[in-house]
Tab-separated table of C-alpha atoms and ligand atoms in Angstrom:
chain	number	residue	atom	x	y	z
A	1	MET	CA	0.000	0.000	0.000
A	2	TYR	CA	1.130	3.578	-0.605
A	3	PRO	CA	1.111	6.225	2.126
A	4	SER	CA	-1.417	9.012	1.914
A	5	ARG	CA	-0.196	12.327	0.461
A	6	PHE	CA	2.220	14.319	2.606
A	7	SER	CA	4.667	17.216	2.365
A	8	TYR	CA	8.340	16.698	3.126
A	9	GLU	CA	10.865	19.063	4.705
A	10	ALA	CA	14.493	18.392	5.583
A	11	PRO	CA	15.593	21.324	7.777
A	12	ARG	CA	19.258	22.076	8.446
A	13	THR	CA	18.845	23.465	11.972
A	14	LEU	CA	17.043	22.223	15.067
A	15	GLY	CA	15.273	25.581	15.404
A	16	GLU	CA	13.865	25.220	11.900
A	17	ALA	CA	12.709	21.652	12.639
A	18	ILE	CA	10.898	22.805	15.776
A	19	GLN	CA	9.261	25.687	13.887
A	20	LEU	CA	8.048	23.298	11.174
A	21	LEU	CA	6.563	20.979	13.823
A	22	HIS	CA	4.946	23.946	15.528
A	23	ASP	CA	3.440	25.215	12.263
A	24	GLY	CA	2.250	21.671	11.494
A	25	GLY	CA	0.007	21.910	14.552
A	26	GLY	CA	0.044	18.215	15.461
A	27	ASP	CA	-0.251	16.841	11.913
A	28	ALA	CA	3.520	16.816	11.379
A	29	LYS	CA	5.826	13.926	12.294
A	30	VAL	CA	9.566	13.703	12.835
A	31	LEU	CA	11.376	11.203	10.601
A	32	ALA	CA	14.577	9.734	12.084
A	33	GLY	CA	15.505	6.225	10.875
A	34	GLY	CA	12.058	5.717	9.357
A	35	GLN	CA	12.065	2.042	10.396
A	36	SER	CA	8.783	2.335	12.268
A	37	LEU	CA	7.202	5.458	10.795
A	38	VAL	CA	7.484	4.456	7.128
A	39	PRO	CA	5.858	1.006	7.590
A	40	LEU	CA	3.059	2.648	9.596
A	41	MET	CA	2.510	5.214	6.839
A	42	LYS	CA	2.477	2.526	4.159
A	43	LEU	CA	-0.199	0.665	6.127
A	44	ARG	CA	-1.993	4.012	6.656
A	45	PHE	CA	-1.974	3.537	10.413
A	46	ALA	CA	-0.209	6.920	10.420
A	47	ALA	CA	-1.108	9.681	7.971
A	48	PRO	CA	0.923	12.802	8.819
A	49	THR	CA	0.460	15.691	6.408
A	50	LEU	CA	4.053	16.851	6.913
A	51	ILE	CA	7.246	14.846	7.446
A	52	VAL	CA	10.089	16.707	9.161
A	53	ASP	CA	13.207	14.713	8.300
A	54	ILE	CA	15.844	15.386	10.971
A	55	ASN	CA	18.639	13.482	9.220
A	56	ASN	CA	20.312	16.700	7.990
A	57	LEU	CA	20.516	18.237	11.459
A	58	PRO	CA	24.148	18.549	12.525
A	59	GLY	CA	25.565	17.251	15.790
A	60	LEU	CA	22.948	14.640	16.727
A	61	ALA	CA	24.872	11.460	15.816
A	62	TYR	CA	26.905	10.806	18.945
A	63	HIS	CA	27.098	8.704	22.038
A	64	GLN	CA	29.543	9.914	24.613
A	65	ALA	CA	30.205	9.895	28.339
A	66	ASP	CA	30.246	13.088	30.407
A	67	ALA	CA	33.046	13.682	32.915
A	68	ASP	CA	30.842	12.201	35.675
A	69	GLY	CA	30.140	9.041	33.662
A	70	ALA	CA	26.625	9.889	32.428
A	71	LEU	CA	26.066	8.626	28.884
A	72	ARG	CA	24.403	10.790	26.213
A	73	ILE	CA	22.990	9.276	23.035
A	74	GLY	CA	22.036	11.711	20.285
A	75	ALA	CA	18.843	11.444	18.251
A	76	LEU	CA	20.662	10.311	15.092
A	77	THR	CA	22.720	7.569	16.733
A	78	ARG	CA	21.803	4.351	14.940
A	79	HIS	CA	21.305	0.965	16.565
A	80	ALA	CA	24.392	-0.212	14.618
A	81	ASP	CA	26.555	2.557	16.127
A	82	LEU	CA	25.659	1.190	19.560
A	83	GLU	CA	26.095	-2.431	18.500
A	84	HIS	CA	29.706	-1.716	17.489
A	85	SER	CA	30.522	0.716	20.287
A	86	ASP	CA	33.668	0.140	22.344
A	87	LEU	CA	32.336	2.657	24.867
A	88	LEU	CA	29.216	0.577	25.491
A	89	ARG	CA	31.212	-2.625	25.639
A	90	ALA	CA	33.438	-1.056	28.281
A	91	SER	CA	30.856	0.653	30.435
A	92	GLN	CA	27.236	-0.325	29.692
A	93	PRO	CA	26.668	-4.090	29.888
A	94	THR	CA	22.880	-3.944	29.606
A	95	MET	CA	22.965	-1.710	26.531
A	96	ALA	CA	25.802	-3.667	24.935
A	97	ALA	CA	23.831	-6.882	25.389
A	98	ALA	CA	20.676	-5.408	23.845
A	99	ALA	CA	22.113	-3.582	20.818
A	100	PRO	CA	22.822	-6.653	18.632
A	101	LEU	CA	19.359	-8.052	19.402
A	102	ILE	CA	17.381	-5.193	17.840
A	103	ALA	CA	15.781	-6.334	14.590
A	104	ASP	CA	18.240	-7.235	11.813
A	105	PRO	CA	21.364	-5.549	10.393
A	106	ILE	CA	19.439	-3.537	7.779
A	107	VAL	CA	17.080	-2.044	10.377
A	108	ARG	CA	19.979	-1.469	12.775
A	109	ASN	CA	21.824	0.563	10.140
A	110	ARG	CA	19.015	3.130	9.935
A	111	GLY	CA	16.894	2.932	13.100
A	112	THR	CA	17.794	5.059	16.110
A	113	LEU	CA	17.626	4.460	19.848
A	114	VAL	CA	15.851	7.764	20.430
A	115	GLY	CA	13.368	6.998	17.618
A	116	SER	CA	12.657	3.657	19.246
A	117	LEU	CA	11.923	5.375	22.587
A	118	CYS	CA	9.643	7.892	20.823
A	119	HIS	CA	7.808	5.137	18.973
A	120	ALA	CA	6.904	3.584	22.378
A	121	ASP	CA	6.172	0.135	21.000
A	122	PRO	CA	5.504	-2.278	23.925
A	123	GLN	CA	7.777	-4.652	21.999
A	124	GLY	CA	10.586	-2.120	21.571
A	125	ASP	CA	13.750	-3.331	23.269
A	126	TRP	CA	15.435	0.004	24.039
A	127	ALA	CA	12.611	1.337	26.221
A	128	SER	CA	13.119	-1.497	28.723
A	129	VAL	CA	16.864	-1.025	28.705
A	130	VAL	CA	16.696	2.737	29.275
A	131	LEU	CA	14.000	2.270	31.932
A	132	ALA	CA	16.086	-0.316	33.800
A	133	LEU	CA	19.044	2.080	33.734
A	134	GLY	CA	16.993	4.967	35.149
A	135	GLY	CA	17.496	7.018	31.986
A	136	SER	CA	15.683	10.029	30.595
A	137	VAL	CA	14.892	11.764	27.313
A	138	ILE	CA	15.848	15.377	26.601
A	139	ALA	CA	13.184	17.184	24.583
A	140	GLN	CA	13.580	20.535	22.864
A	141	GLY	CA	10.670	22.700	21.771
A	142	PRO	CA	9.757	26.372	21.345
A	143	ALA	CA	9.963	26.908	25.130
A	144	GLY	CA	13.444	25.371	25.436
A	145	ARG	CA	14.794	22.078	26.760
A	146	ARG	CA	13.358	19.739	29.365
A	147	SER	CA	14.309	16.358	30.744
A	148	ILE	CA	11.638	13.644	30.884
A	149	PRO	CA	12.409	10.543	32.989
A	150	MET	CA	11.938	7.373	30.972
A	151	SER	CA	9.439	6.230	33.625
A	152	ALA	CA	7.198	9.133	32.513
A	153	PHE	CA	8.158	9.292	28.833
A	154	VAL	CA	5.995	6.433	27.580
A	155	SER	CA	2.409	7.450	28.238
A	156	GLY	CA	0.816	4.379	26.649
A	157	PRO	CA	1.250	1.975	23.754
A	158	PHE	CA	2.737	4.013	20.868
A	159	GLU	CA	2.310	7.223	22.880
A	160	ASN	CA	4.969	9.424	24.403
A	161	ALA	CA	5.100	12.527	26.565
A	162	LEU	CA	6.496	14.863	23.867
A	163	ALA	CA	4.490	17.916	22.857
A	164	TYR	CA	3.653	17.980	19.142
A	165	ASP	CA	6.324	20.636	18.536
A	166	GLU	CA	9.146	19.020	20.520
A	167	VAL	CA	12.072	17.026	19.148
A	168	ALA	CA	13.694	14.384	21.358
A	169	VAL	CA	17.321	15.432	21.006
A	170	GLU	CA	19.023	12.831	23.165
A	171	ALA	CA	18.645	10.055	25.719
A	172	VAL	CA	20.691	10.203	28.920
A	173	ILE	CA	21.811	7.311	31.104
A	174	PRO	CA	22.905	8.549	34.537
A	175	ALA	CA	26.306	7.736	35.972
A	176	ALA	CA	26.498	4.487	37.949
A	177	ARG	CA	26.547	4.617	41.754
A	178	GLY	CA	28.921	1.652	41.830
A	179	THR	CA	30.119	-1.080	39.511
A	180	ARG	CA	27.699	-1.741	36.701
A	181	SER	CA	26.532	-5.198	35.708
A	182	GLY	CA	23.443	-6.661	34.106
A	183	GLY	CA	22.222	-7.847	30.760
A	184	TYR	CA	19.390	-8.142	28.272
A	185	LEU	CA	17.821	-11.395	27.167
A	186	LYS	CA	15.236	-11.744	24.452
A	187	LEU	CA	13.089	-14.666	23.402
A	188	GLU	CA	12.196	-14.403	19.732
A	189	ARG	CA	10.693	-16.869	17.290
A	190	ARG	CA	13.276	-16.127	14.590
A	191	VAL	CA	16.381	-13.974	14.549
A	192	GLY	CA	15.256	-10.411	13.802
A	193	ASP	CA	11.783	-10.752	15.312
A	194	PHE	CA	10.304	-8.521	17.935
A	195	ALA	CA	10.494	-9.930	21.469
A	196	THR	CA	8.086	-12.588	22.652
A	197	VAL	CA	9.678	-11.827	26.011
A	198	GLY	CA	12.491	-9.374	26.697
A	199	VAL	CA	14.115	-8.714	30.063
A	200	ALA	CA	16.503	-5.858	30.889
A	201	VAL	CA	18.406	-5.953	34.160
A	202	ALA	CA	20.785	-3.232	35.347
A	203	VAL	CA	22.575	-3.457	38.685
A	204	GLU	CA	25.027	-1.076	40.359
A	205	THR	CA	27.010	-2.657	43.178
A	206	ALA	CA	29.048	-0.935	45.888
A	207	GLY	CA	31.149	-3.495	47.725
A	208	ASP	CA	28.958	-6.592	47.962
A	209	VAL	CA	25.734	-4.641	48.162
A	210	VAL	CA	23.390	-3.537	45.386
A	211	ALA	CA	23.282	0.276	45.448
A	212	ARG	CA	20.750	0.545	42.622
A	213	ALA	CA	18.832	-1.943	40.514
A	214	GLY	CA	16.445	-1.701	37.591
A	215	ILE	CA	14.431	-4.454	35.933
A	216	ALA	CA	12.123	-3.818	32.972
A	217	LEU	CA	10.165	-6.060	30.609
A	218	THR	CA	9.520	-5.998	26.872
A	219	GLY	CA	6.564	-7.563	25.076
A	220	VAL	CA	4.691	-8.956	28.078
A	221	GLY	CA	2.108	-6.218	28.585
A	222	GLY	CA	0.347	-3.296	26.948
A	223	ALA	CA	3.436	-1.157	27.543
A	224	THR	CA	7.002	-1.544	28.730
A	225	ILE	CA	6.849	-2.731	32.353
A	226	ASN	CA	8.988	-1.227	35.091
A	227	CYS	CA	9.422	-3.906	37.798
A	228	GLU	CA	9.955	-1.543	40.723
A	229	GLU	CA	9.171	-4.106	43.436
A	230	ALA	CA	11.567	-6.620	41.928
A	231	ALA	CA	14.315	-3.971	41.818
A	232	ALA	CA	13.573	-2.948	45.406
A	233	ALA	CA	13.998	-6.587	46.488
A	234	LEU	CA	17.644	-6.333	45.439
A	235	THR	CA	18.509	-2.845	46.651
A	236	GLY	CA	20.657	-2.617	49.764
A	237	LYS	CA	21.304	-6.362	49.730
A	238	PRO	CA	23.971	-8.663	48.337
A	239	LEU	CA	23.172	-10.732	45.251
A	240	THR	CA	22.464	-14.172	46.694
A	241	ALA	CA	20.364	-17.096	45.504
A	242	ASP	CA	17.562	-15.906	47.801
A	243	THR	CA	17.540	-12.242	46.723
A	244	ILE	CA	17.804	-13.250	43.054
A	245	SER	CA	14.934	-15.701	43.392
A	246	ALA	CA	12.780	-13.104	45.169
A	247	ALA	CA	13.442	-10.488	42.473
A	248	ALA	CA	12.768	-12.970	39.666
A	249	GLY	CA	9.465	-13.980	41.258
A	250	LEU	CA	8.353	-10.374	41.645
A	251	ALA	CA	9.289	-9.578	38.040
A	252	ALA	CA	7.241	-12.554	36.838
A	253	GLN	CA	4.298	-11.279	38.905
A	254	ALA	CA	4.630	-7.814	37.336
A	255	ALA	CA	4.400	-9.234	33.801
A	256	ARG	CA	1.011	-8.989	32.071
A	257	PRO	CA	1.448	-11.457	29.199
A	258	ARG	CA	-1.342	-12.693	26.940
A	259	THR	CA	-1.689	-16.093	25.399
A	260	ASP	CA	-1.184	-15.898	21.637
A	261	HIS	CA	0.399	-17.800	18.749
A	262	ARG	CA	3.835	-17.234	20.313
A	263	GLY	CA	3.064	-18.952	23.599
A	264	SER	CA	0.804	-19.115	26.605
A	265	ALA	CA	0.725	-16.388	29.235
A	266	GLU	CA	2.043	-18.918	31.739
A	267	TYR	CA	5.020	-19.786	29.529
A	268	LYS	CA	5.908	-16.119	28.988
A	269	ARG	CA	5.691	-15.398	32.711
A	270	HIS	CA	7.960	-18.373	33.339
A	271	MET	CA	10.448	-16.969	30.826
A	272	VAL	CA	10.516	-13.617	32.640
A	273	ARG	CA	11.462	-15.397	35.870
A	274	THR	CA	14.060	-17.534	34.097
A	275	PHE	CA	15.661	-14.560	32.322
A	276	VAL	CA	15.891	-12.440	35.478
A	277	GLU	CA	17.510	-15.344	37.319
A	278	ARG	CA	19.836	-16.066	34.424
A	279	ILE	CA	21.056	-12.486	34.103
A	280	LEU	CA	21.505	-11.940	37.831
A	281	THR	CA	23.272	-15.259	38.331
A	282	ASN	CA	25.710	-14.641	35.510
A	283	PRO	CA	25.678	-10.908	34.737
A	284	ARG	CA	27.900	-9.120	32.295
A	285	HIS	CA	30.093	-6.632	34.098
A	286	ALA	CA	31.196	-3.283	32.743
A	287	GLY	CA	34.319	-4.097	30.802
A	288	ASN	CA	33.798	-7.802	30.160
A	289	GLY	CA	33.621	-9.195	26.633
A	290	VAL	CA	30.250	-8.893	24.985
A	291	THR	CA	28.923	-11.212	22.357
A	292	ALA	CA	25.437	-11.257	20.926
A	293	GLU	CA	23.350	-13.634	22.961
A	294	ARG	CA	19.938	-14.634	21.714
A	295	ALA	CA	17.935	-16.885	23.935
A	296	ALA	CA	17.354	-20.325	22.529
B	1	FAD	C1	11.574	-5.443	10.182
B	1	FAD	C2	11.700	-4.657	11.454
B	1	FAD	C3	12.034	-5.331	12.611
B	1	FAD	C4	12.165	-4.611	13.813
B	1	FAD	N1	12.513	-5.302	14.941
B	1	FAD	C5	12.690	-4.628	16.089
B	1	FAD	C6	13.099	-5.303	17.274
B	1	FAD	O1	13.338	-6.498	17.293
B	1	FAD	N2	13.227	-4.568	18.394
B	1	FAD	C7	13.002	-3.220	18.423
B	1	FAD	O2	13.154	-2.602	19.479
B	1	FAD	N3	12.644	-2.552	17.316
B	1	FAD	C8	12.487	-3.215	16.159
B	1	FAD	N4	12.111	-2.529	15.032
B	1	FAD	C9	11.861	-1.063	15.119
B	1	FAD	C10	13.174	-0.320	14.936
B	1	FAD	O3	13.989	-0.502	16.068
B	1	FAD	C11	12.975	1.200	14.703
B	1	FAD	O4	14.187	1.660	14.250
B	1	FAD	C12	12.631	2.045	15.901
B	1	FAD	O5	11.485	1.572	16.509
B	1	FAD	C13	12.292	3.481	15.487
B	1	FAD	O6	13.434	4.205	15.264
B	1	FAD	P1	13.558	5.101	13.953
B	1	FAD	O7	14.760	5.949	14.154
B	1	FAD	O8	13.514	4.254	12.749
B	1	FAD	O9	12.264	6.039	14.083
B	1	FAD	P2	11.209	6.497	12.990
B	1	FAD	O10	10.589	5.334	12.311
B	1	FAD	O11	11.807	7.544	12.127
B	1	FAD	O12	10.128	7.184	13.959
B	1	FAD	C14	9.347	6.410	14.837
B	1	FAD	C15	8.405	7.352	15.617
B	1	FAD	O13	9.137	8.149	16.537
B	1	FAD	C16	9.059	9.540	16.198
B	1	FAD	N5	10.420	10.057	16.352
B	1	FAD	C17	11.562	9.480	15.925
B	1	FAD	N6	12.623	10.200	16.316
B	1	FAD	C18	12.135	11.267	16.983
B	1	FAD	C19	12.751	12.369	17.623
B	1	FAD	N7	14.077	12.520	17.664
B	1	FAD	N8	11.955	13.296	18.226
B	1	FAD	C20	10.590	13.157	18.197
B	1	FAD	N9	9.949	12.116	17.607
B	1	FAD	C21	10.722	11.189	17.011
B	1	FAD	C22	8.538	9.590	14.772
B	1	FAD	O14	7.811	10.780	14.517
B	1	FAD	C23	7.659	8.352	14.725
B	1	FAD	O15	6.415	8.625	15.295
B	1	FAD	C24	11.965	-3.204	13.826
B	1	FAD	C25	11.639	-2.530	12.640
B	1	FAD	C26	11.507	-3.251	11.465
B	1	FAD	C27	11.177	-2.506	10.205
């Protein structure tokens, strides 16, 4: 199917992009990697009258650490940039584990992390990862910049907290309060599929004790699920068989899976528990070798 008729603009400054969105009055859409927007337009699930292509905007293709260790990922950073990033491999085990599991190489070459957050697909992998890491999205609009915590950024399935005339310019992962470890595991029917079940775990340990933990789920509910109780079960405690089992059980309880052609709700809930246990029992640490790991 062909998309419905639309106008196309490719501004060269962020200010111009914001003005175009503002003038579009809610009928305009940002185009980043186009890996979600274009299929939706072809199916006519989305019919914007104006496309604002941000690919010509300078200075948005970066991922870099601040002096304090916070990580900033610009709006034009592609999944593939993150998949091949030495910085992520050295310092962000959960992100490094997830990056090779997004879609397939063709999609990863064009799609962006920030675009994935904006798209707010309950089956999007990055939203869980950024949520587990306590990250946020920086939005810029006519009134200036604001930071939106990831926990408030997704307002529902395929809905985000941006105003119609705001561009998400970057995602920010805060500095770790201790040594980072964690991982991302994804159950998929075939390589390149969206998650049947995805689990992101991010832990920061000071000494033997967990200083901060985040656990978030992909594909097992109407939106990305933040397992706050499961994370709280780890915080302030050492990682032991008992604390891991308690957290895994609470994460499984937080899941809201539905029975469908990819498996029963019971099976998916079981996989959440298994993945949380598996990651926490054998986490990747900041700095260890990272290889793509798809769940069998
Ligand atoms: C075959 C296929 C398989 C896929 N498999 C997976 C998968 O396994 N896991 C997964 O997580 N994803 C998957 N995806 C989705 C993919 O990751 C997309 O790249 C991502 O969801 C959207 O990023 P994008 O840059 O392409 O955004 P676009 O498609 O350009 O935009 C998506 C939406 O976000 C908005 N948007 C984008 N960037 C901004 C911005 N900076 N500011 C404001 N609004 C913005 C757009 O207006 C649009 O509404 C798949 C896609 C395809 C085509």
